[in-house]
Amino acid sequence: MSKTWLLVTMLLAVIVGTLVSRSPGYVLIAYQDMTLQTSLWVAASGLALLVMLLMVMIRLAAGIKRRAEQLSRWQQAREAAKGQKFFNKALVLWSLGEESRALRYLERAVEVPSTREGALVLIAQAEAVSEGRDQARKALTLGDARQQELAALIQGRHALASGRVEEAAGAVRQLTDNLPTRSLKKRVAVATKDWSYLAKDVAQSSKYEEDLTLAEHQALLQARYDLADDLEREQWLGALPKVSFEDLQLLQETFANFDSATRAESTCRKLIEAHPLLSLFLAYGELHRETADRRRKQLMRWRDDHPSANVLAGLGALMAQIGAYDEAREFFEQSLAGRTSPLVQHRLAVVLLAQGDADGAQTLLRGSQADPVTR
């Protein structure tokens, strides 16, 4: 403000100096038919007074504007706080299952810009069919790209929950592939038996098992009875979470259903390279006899590269399958020396029985009952 006054003073000094240097000592002020002759200094003082009055009016107008802006911000903050209060109450009621009461608060929260989007999302997810729910979904659909994705996500969830699988599949096609949408996409893929997408998702996500619910896992396992050909079986196996590969019986039943023994061998080999589990090695060793030579060469290569207990168990299973009980016994014993497993102990007991060593088999089986299951 001091700079402004300094500029005004300098301007007045220039004006007064100009008037003094060019004026005869008086000033004529004319307005329509009236003419006023006054002193030069009176005119200069009047000019200074007018300038000061103008500055006061400018400051007064600026103050009024600031007050209006402060009042507007206060009003907006008050409305936002009220909207947040309604929204918080709605969240509590929603979590308690009081959907109808929560919707009443959400209808008031949707009128506040700061809580409008969150309220629309919750209203759109309501179970009860209502005009407000349809309007909320329409508002999200007509919004920006993020709101449109939320609308598609909500539509997909409701359609899947209602059993409208095709509608859910159409909704998820609009969604980008990210963490919030991946879970829904996987559930839709399980329902539509889209094994190729599930197999791709397993490779991309390290937390696949955590994202798949127990019911969805059961539905995925149940789908194996509807697989039409070896390609679908291979894709289905690729879509399974890692925990499913620990079920040896599941693996044996699935590989036994393959039409091509060669394809079953190559599929199991790929799974072993991705998940080197004992159950997979045992299943590999007990595949169709047609591929015995190929499996033996592959297991030998694995043993030379990394002679683990699982590889030795797979070799033992293969030798037992082709009747080479001495070699099978040797491989099983080497495997058990590295890691104890009831699966291997039971197979070794079968080999001992085939060799006529019933006492050894009985002793081994008794010992396996006390040992923990090790995979």
Short mmCIF file of C-alpha atoms in Angstrom, two decimals:
data_model
loop_
_atom_site.label_atom_id
_atom_site.label_comp_id
_atom_site.label_asym_id
_atom_site.label_seq_id
_atom_site.Cartn_x
_atom_site.Cartn_y
_atom_site.Cartn_z
CA MET A 1 0.00 0.00 0.00
CA SER A 2 2.89 2.36 0.75
CA LYS A 3 4.09 1.99 -2.83
CA THR A 4 0.64 3.03 -4.08
CA TRP A 5 0.64 6.17 -1.96
CA LEU A 6 4.14 6.99 -3.16
CA LEU A 7 3.03 6.72 -6.77
CA VAL A 8 -0.05 8.88 -6.12
CA THR A 9 2.08 11.54 -4.41
CA MET A 10 4.52 11.61 -7.30
CA LEU A 11 1.65 11.88 -9.79
CA LEU A 12 0.09 14.79 -7.89
CA ALA A 13 3.46 16.53 -7.64
CA VAL A 14 3.90 16.31 -11.41
CA ILE A 15 0.35 17.61 -12.01
CA VAL A 16 0.76 20.51 -9.56
CA GLY A 17 4.17 21.37 -10.97
CA THR A 18 2.77 21.43 -14.47
CA LEU A 19 -0.13 23.62 -13.43
CA VAL A 20 2.12 26.07 -11.55
CA SER A 21 4.54 26.36 -14.45
CA ARG A 22 1.83 26.99 -17.06
CA SER A 23 -1.03 28.58 -15.11
CA PRO A 24 -1.49 32.34 -14.36
CA GLY A 25 -2.21 31.47 -10.72
CA TYR A 26 -5.88 30.47 -10.88
CA VAL A 27 -7.99 27.63 -12.26
CA LEU A 28 -11.30 27.86 -14.10
CA ILE A 29 -13.70 25.02 -13.48
CA ALA A 30 -16.62 24.97 -15.93
CA TYR A 31 -19.69 22.74 -15.85
CA GLN A 32 -22.43 23.40 -18.41
CA ASP A 33 -23.47 27.07 -17.87
CA MET A 34 -21.58 27.50 -14.62
CA THR A 35 -17.98 28.68 -14.37
CA LEU A 36 -15.97 28.68 -11.14
CA GLN A 37 -12.69 30.46 -10.68
CA THR A 38 -10.63 29.10 -7.81
CA SER A 39 -7.12 29.13 -6.49
CA LEU A 40 -4.57 26.78 -7.97
CA TRP A 41 -3.84 25.23 -4.58
CA VAL A 42 -7.51 24.68 -3.86
CA ALA A 43 -7.83 22.84 -7.17
CA ALA A 44 -4.77 20.72 -6.42
CA SER A 45 -6.14 19.90 -2.95
CA GLY A 46 -9.49 18.96 -4.46
CA LEU A 47 -7.77 16.72 -6.98
CA ALA A 48 -5.82 15.00 -4.20
CA LEU A 49 -9.05 14.52 -2.24
CA LEU A 50 -10.76 12.95 -5.23
CA VAL A 51 -7.86 10.57 -5.75
CA MET A 52 -7.89 9.58 -2.07
CA LEU A 53 -11.65 9.05 -2.21
CA LEU A 54 -11.23 6.86 -5.27
CA MET A 55 -8.58 4.76 -3.50
CA VAL A 56 -10.80 4.36 -0.45
CA MET A 57 -13.66 3.17 -2.66
CA ILE A 58 -11.32 0.72 -4.41
CA ARG A 59 -10.17 -0.69 -1.08
CA LEU A 60 -13.75 -0.91 0.14
CA ALA A 61 -14.79 -2.80 -2.99
CA ALA A 62 -11.81 -5.18 -2.63
CA GLY A 63 -12.74 -5.79 1.01
CA ILE A 64 -16.34 -6.55 0.08
CA LYS A 65 -15.14 -8.97 -2.60
CA ARG A 66 -12.85 -10.75 -0.12
CA ARG A 67 -15.68 -11.02 2.38
CA ALA A 68 -17.93 -12.47 -0.30
CA GLU A 69 -15.28 -15.03 -1.28
CA GLN A 70 -14.72 -15.97 2.37
CA LEU A 71 -18.45 -16.35 2.85
CA SER A 72 -18.67 -18.50 -0.27
CA ARG A 73 -15.80 -20.72 0.91
CA TRP A 74 -17.38 -21.01 4.35
CA GLN A 75 -20.69 -21.98 2.77
CA GLN A 76 -19.01 -24.57 0.54
CA ALA A 77 -17.07 -26.01 3.49
CA ARG A 78 -20.28 -26.15 5.50
CA GLU A 79 -22.09 -27.99 2.70
CA ALA A 80 -19.12 -30.33 2.20
CA ALA A 81 -19.04 -31.12 5.93
CA LYS A 82 -22.77 -31.77 5.92
CA GLY A 83 -22.46 -33.97 2.83
CA GLN A 84 -19.55 -35.88 4.38
CA LYS A 85 -21.60 -36.36 7.54
CA PHE A 86 -24.47 -37.87 5.53
CA PHE A 87 -22.03 -40.00 3.54
CA ASN A 88 -20.33 -41.34 6.68
CA LYS A 89 -23.68 -42.25 8.22
CA ALA A 90 -24.63 -44.00 4.99
CA LEU A 91 -21.39 -46.00 5.02
CA VAL A 92 -22.02 -47.18 8.57
CA LEU A 93 -25.60 -48.18 7.81
CA TRP A 94 -24.51 -49.85 4.57
CA SER A 95 -21.90 -51.94 6.39
CA LEU A 96 -24.57 -52.99 8.91
CA GLY A 97 -26.90 -54.12 6.14
CA GLU A 98 -29.35 -51.24 6.56
CA GLU A 99 -29.48 -50.50 2.85
CA SER A 100 -32.80 -48.64 2.77
CA ARG A 101 -31.76 -46.24 5.54
CA ALA A 102 -28.34 -45.77 3.97
CA LEU A 103 -29.94 -44.81 0.66
CA ARG A 104 -31.84 -41.96 2.30
CA TYR A 105 -28.58 -40.42 3.50
CA LEU A 106 -26.90 -41.09 0.16
CA GLU A 107 -29.66 -39.22 -1.68
CA ARG A 108 -28.74 -36.14 0.37
CA ALA A 109 -25.01 -36.71 -0.01
CA VAL A 110 -25.33 -36.89 -3.79
CA GLU A 111 -26.41 -33.22 -3.83
CA VAL A 112 -22.98 -32.15 -2.51
CA PRO A 113 -20.21 -32.02 -5.17
CA SER A 114 -17.51 -33.39 -2.83
CA THR A 115 -19.47 -36.57 -2.03
CA ARG A 116 -21.50 -36.87 -5.23
CA GLU A 117 -19.38 -39.52 -6.96
CA GLY A 118 -19.03 -41.77 -3.91
CA ALA A 119 -22.75 -41.54 -3.20
CA LEU A 120 -23.59 -42.37 -6.83
CA VAL A 121 -21.36 -45.44 -6.71
CA LEU A 122 -23.07 -46.78 -3.58
CA ILE A 123 -26.56 -46.01 -4.85
CA ALA A 124 -25.74 -47.78 -8.12
CA GLN A 125 -24.71 -50.89 -6.14
CA ALA A 126 -28.01 -51.12 -4.25
CA GLU A 127 -29.69 -54.51 -4.37
CA ALA A 128 -33.23 -53.16 -4.44
CA VAL A 129 -34.45 -52.02 -7.84
CA SER A 130 -35.39 -48.35 -7.68
CA GLU A 131 -35.53 -45.23 -9.83
CA GLY A 132 -32.67 -43.74 -7.83
CA ARG A 133 -30.43 -46.71 -8.58
CA ASP A 134 -31.15 -46.49 -12.31
CA GLN A 135 -30.49 -42.75 -12.29
CA ALA A 136 -27.21 -43.25 -10.44
CA ARG A 137 -26.03 -45.84 -12.96
CA LYS A 138 -27.05 -43.57 -15.82
CA ALA A 139 -25.20 -40.64 -14.25
CA LEU A 140 -22.03 -42.73 -13.94
CA THR A 141 -22.40 -43.94 -17.52
CA LEU A 142 -22.61 -40.34 -18.76
CA GLY A 143 -19.65 -39.22 -16.64
CA ASP A 144 -15.95 -39.19 -17.40
CA ALA A 145 -13.90 -42.26 -18.34
CA ARG A 146 -13.31 -43.29 -14.71
CA GLN A 147 -17.00 -43.05 -13.85
CA GLN A 148 -17.91 -45.03 -16.96
CA GLU A 149 -15.53 -47.77 -15.83
CA LEU A 150 -17.14 -47.77 -12.39
CA ALA A 151 -20.54 -48.13 -14.03
CA ALA A 152 -19.32 -51.10 -16.10
CA LEU A 153 -17.74 -52.68 -13.01
CA ILE A 154 -20.98 -52.37 -11.03
CA GLN A 155 -23.04 -53.71 -13.93
CA GLY A 156 -20.71 -56.69 -14.30
CA ARG A 157 -20.87 -57.54 -10.60
CA HIS A 158 -24.65 -57.40 -10.45
CA ALA A 159 -25.07 -59.36 -13.66
CA LEU A 160 -22.71 -62.10 -12.46
CA ALA A 161 -24.39 -62.27 -9.05
CA SER A 162 -27.76 -62.61 -10.79
CA GLY A 163 -26.51 -65.39 -13.06
CA ARG A 164 -26.56 -63.27 -16.23
CA VAL A 165 -23.16 -64.48 -17.40
CA GLU A 166 -23.33 -63.10 -20.95
CA GLU A 167 -24.27 -59.64 -19.69
CA ALA A 168 -21.41 -59.75 -17.19
CA ALA A 169 -18.99 -60.80 -19.92
CA GLY A 170 -20.13 -57.87 -22.07
CA ALA A 171 -19.62 -55.45 -19.18
CA VAL A 172 -16.10 -56.60 -18.31
CA ARG A 173 -14.97 -56.18 -21.91
CA GLN A 174 -15.16 -52.43 -21.35
CA LEU A 175 -12.88 -52.57 -18.30
CA THR A 176 -9.17 -51.92 -18.37
CA ASP A 177 -6.97 -54.64 -16.93
CA ASN A 178 -5.91 -53.51 -13.45
CA LEU A 179 -6.05 -54.78 -9.89
CA PRO A 180 -9.61 -53.60 -9.04
CA THR A 181 -11.06 -55.15 -12.21
CA ARG A 182 -8.93 -58.31 -12.40
CA SER A 183 -10.88 -60.12 -9.69
CA LEU A 184 -14.19 -59.59 -11.50
CA LYS A 185 -12.67 -60.56 -14.83
CA LYS A 186 -11.41 -63.83 -13.35
CA ARG A 187 -14.80 -64.66 -11.87
CA VAL A 188 -16.45 -64.00 -15.22
CA ALA A 189 -13.77 -66.08 -16.94
CA VAL A 190 -14.51 -68.99 -14.57
CA ALA A 191 -18.23 -68.67 -15.32
CA THR A 192 -17.68 -68.49 -19.09
CA LYS A 193 -14.86 -71.09 -19.03
CA ASP A 194 -12.39 -68.69 -20.61
CA TRP A 195 -9.31 -70.76 -19.75
CA SER A 196 -6.97 -68.78 -21.99
CA TYR A 197 -7.61 -65.57 -20.02
CA LEU A 198 -7.20 -67.37 -16.71
CA ALA A 199 -3.93 -68.94 -17.84
CA LYS A 200 -2.64 -65.51 -18.89
CA ASP A 201 -3.71 -64.03 -15.57
CA VAL A 202 -1.90 -66.73 -13.58
CA ALA A 203 1.32 -65.77 -15.35
CA GLN A 204 0.79 -62.07 -14.63
CA SER A 205 -0.39 -62.23 -11.02
CA SER A 206 1.73 -63.60 -8.20
CA LYS A 207 -1.25 -63.39 -5.79
CA TYR A 208 -3.68 -65.39 -7.90
CA GLU A 209 -4.65 -67.73 -5.06
CA GLU A 210 -5.52 -64.80 -2.80
CA ASP A 211 -7.82 -63.28 -5.44
CA LEU A 212 -9.77 -66.48 -6.13
CA THR A 213 -12.47 -67.31 -3.58
CA LEU A 214 -13.15 -70.84 -2.39
CA ALA A 215 -16.43 -71.01 -4.31
CA GLU A 216 -14.72 -69.82 -7.50
CA HIS A 217 -11.95 -72.36 -6.99
CA GLN A 218 -14.52 -75.12 -6.60
CA ALA A 219 -16.29 -73.94 -9.75
CA LEU A 220 -12.97 -73.98 -11.58
CA LEU A 221 -12.27 -77.56 -10.45
CA GLN A 222 -15.80 -78.68 -11.31
CA ALA A 223 -15.36 -77.39 -14.86
CA ARG A 224 -12.89 -80.19 -15.66
CA TYR A 225 -15.81 -82.54 -16.33
CA ASP A 226 -16.98 -80.34 -19.22
CA LEU A 227 -13.67 -80.10 -21.10
CA ALA A 228 -14.16 -81.15 -24.72
CA ASP A 229 -10.63 -81.75 -26.04
CA ASP A 230 -6.95 -81.76 -25.13
CA LEU A 231 -6.57 -78.06 -25.96
CA GLU A 232 -9.21 -77.14 -23.39
CA ARG A 233 -7.63 -79.51 -20.87
CA GLU A 234 -4.24 -77.89 -21.38
CA GLN A 235 -5.71 -74.39 -21.03
CA TRP A 236 -7.67 -75.45 -17.95
CA LEU A 237 -4.53 -76.83 -16.29
CA GLY A 238 -2.75 -73.59 -17.09
CA ALA A 239 -5.54 -71.66 -15.38
CA LEU A 240 -5.31 -73.55 -12.08
CA PRO A 241 -3.74 -71.85 -9.07
CA LYS A 242 -0.57 -73.38 -7.70
CA VAL A 243 -2.34 -74.96 -4.74
CA SER A 244 -4.36 -77.19 -7.10
CA PHE A 245 -1.19 -78.84 -8.42
CA GLU A 246 -0.59 -80.32 -4.98
CA ASP A 247 -3.63 -82.57 -5.51
CA LEU A 248 -2.07 -85.67 -7.10
CA GLN A 249 -5.40 -87.41 -7.67
CA LEU A 250 -6.71 -84.39 -9.57
CA LEU A 251 -3.63 -84.41 -11.78
CA GLN A 252 -3.84 -88.13 -12.46
CA GLU A 253 -7.51 -87.96 -13.42
CA THR A 254 -6.95 -85.00 -15.71
CA PHE A 255 -3.95 -86.45 -17.53
CA ALA A 256 -5.74 -89.79 -17.88
CA ASN A 257 -8.51 -88.02 -19.82
CA PHE A 258 -6.11 -86.68 -22.45
CA ASP A 259 -6.73 -88.16 -25.88
CA SER A 260 -3.06 -87.79 -26.84
CA ALA A 261 -0.45 -89.28 -24.50
CA THR A 262 2.22 -87.11 -26.13
CA ARG A 263 0.28 -83.94 -25.43
CA ALA A 264 -0.32 -85.03 -21.85
CA GLU A 265 3.45 -85.51 -21.42
CA SER A 266 4.32 -82.11 -22.90
CA THR A 267 1.64 -80.37 -20.82
CA CYS A 268 2.83 -81.97 -17.59
CA ARG A 269 6.44 -81.12 -18.46
CA LYS A 270 5.54 -77.44 -18.93
CA LEU A 271 3.75 -77.42 -15.59
CA ILE A 272 6.80 -78.93 -13.87
CA GLU A 273 9.03 -76.27 -15.34
CA ALA A 274 6.68 -73.63 -13.92
CA HIS A 275 5.93 -75.37 -10.59
CA PRO A 276 8.48 -78.08 -9.64
CA LEU A 277 6.19 -79.78 -7.09
CA LEU A 278 6.45 -83.39 -5.92
CA SER A 279 2.89 -84.19 -7.02
CA LEU A 280 3.66 -83.04 -10.57
CA PHE A 281 6.83 -85.15 -10.74
CA LEU A 282 4.93 -88.21 -9.52
CA ALA A 283 2.14 -87.57 -12.01
CA TYR A 284 4.75 -87.19 -14.75
CA GLY A 285 6.38 -90.47 -13.80
CA GLU A 286 3.03 -92.28 -13.91
CA LEU A 287 1.72 -90.99 -17.26
CA HIS A 288 0.80 -93.31 -20.14
CA ARG A 289 3.36 -96.03 -20.87
CA GLU A 290 3.51 -94.87 -24.49
CA THR A 291 5.71 -91.94 -23.45
CA ALA A 292 7.93 -93.87 -21.02
CA ASP A 293 11.14 -93.46 -23.03
CA ARG A 294 10.62 -89.74 -23.51
CA ARG A 295 9.81 -89.23 -19.85
CA ARG A 296 12.85 -91.23 -18.76
CA LYS A 297 15.20 -89.10 -20.87
CA GLN A 298 13.62 -85.91 -19.58
CA LEU A 299 13.82 -87.00 -15.94
CA MET A 300 17.45 -88.00 -16.40
CA ARG A 301 18.21 -84.56 -17.81
CA TRP A 302 16.52 -82.94 -14.84
CA ARG A 303 18.45 -85.18 -12.47
CA ASP A 304 21.75 -84.26 -14.12
CA ASP A 305 20.91 -80.55 -13.93
CA HIS A 306 19.46 -80.59 -10.43
CA PRO A 307 19.23 -83.93 -8.57
CA SER A 308 16.43 -82.94 -6.19
CA ALA A 309 14.26 -85.28 -4.13
CA ASN A 310 11.27 -84.52 -6.36
CA VAL A 311 13.12 -85.52 -9.54
CA LEU A 312 14.29 -88.76 -7.91
CA ALA A 313 10.72 -89.50 -6.82
CA GLY A 314 9.54 -89.00 -10.40
CA LEU A 315 12.21 -91.41 -11.65
CA GLY A 316 11.14 -93.94 -9.03
CA ALA A 317 7.50 -93.66 -10.13
CA LEU A 318 8.51 -94.18 -13.76
CA MET A 319 10.67 -97.23 -12.97
CA ALA A 320 7.90 -98.74 -10.88
CA GLN A 321 5.46 -98.23 -13.75
CA ILE A 322 7.64 -100.13 -16.23
CA GLY A 323 8.44 -102.89 -13.71
CA ALA A 324 12.08 -101.97 -12.95
CA TYR A 325 11.56 -102.41 -9.21
CA ASP A 326 15.21 -102.46 -8.20
CA GLU A 327 15.85 -99.09 -9.83
CA ALA A 328 12.54 -97.76 -8.53
CA ARG A 329 13.48 -98.76 -4.99
CA GLU A 330 16.87 -97.09 -5.32
CA PHE A 331 15.39 -93.84 -6.61
CA PHE A 332 12.65 -93.78 -3.96
CA GLU A 333 15.16 -94.38 -1.17
CA GLN A 334 17.40 -91.60 -2.50
CA SER A 335 14.41 -89.28 -2.62
CA LEU A 336 13.40 -90.10 0.96
CA ALA A 337 16.96 -89.51 2.09
CA GLY A 338 16.61 -85.93 0.89
CA ARG A 339 13.01 -85.31 1.95
CA THR A 340 10.41 -87.40 3.74
CA SER A 341 7.03 -87.69 2.03
CA PRO A 342 4.14 -90.13 2.60
CA LEU A 343 3.44 -90.11 -1.16
CA VAL A 344 6.92 -91.48 -1.84
CA GLN A 345 6.82 -93.84 1.15
CA HIS A 346 3.58 -95.41 -0.05
CA ARG A 347 5.01 -95.98 -3.52
CA LEU A 348 8.18 -97.46 -2.05
CA ALA A 349 6.00 -99.79 0.04
CA VAL A 350 4.26 -100.97 -3.15
CA VAL A 351 7.66 -101.66 -4.71
CA LEU A 352 8.75 -103.61 -1.63
CA LEU A 353 5.58 -105.70 -1.81
CA ALA A 354 6.26 -106.38 -5.49
CA GLN A 355 9.72 -107.60 -4.48
CA GLY A 356 8.25 -109.84 -1.77
CA ASP A 357 9.46 -107.74 1.18
CA ALA A 358 6.17 -107.51 3.07
CA ASP A 359 7.83 -106.83 6.44
CA GLY A 360 9.81 -103.93 5.01
CA ALA A 361 6.67 -102.50 3.43
CA GLN A 362 4.74 -102.79 6.70
CA THR A 363 7.52 -101.11 8.67
CA LEU A 364 7.71 -98.32 6.12
CA LEU A 365 3.97 -97.71 6.18
CA ARG A 366 3.91 -97.57 9.98
CA GLY A 367 6.68 -95.01 9.91
CA SER A 368 4.91 -92.92 7.29
CA GLN A 369 1.88 -92.50 9.54
CA ALA A 370 3.99 -90.67 12.11
CA ASP A 371 5.80 -88.45 9.59
CA PRO A 372 4.37 -85.08 8.54
CA VAL A 373 3.21 -84.66 4.97
CA THR A 374 5.95 -82.97 2.99
CA ARG A 375 5.54 -81.71 -0.52
#
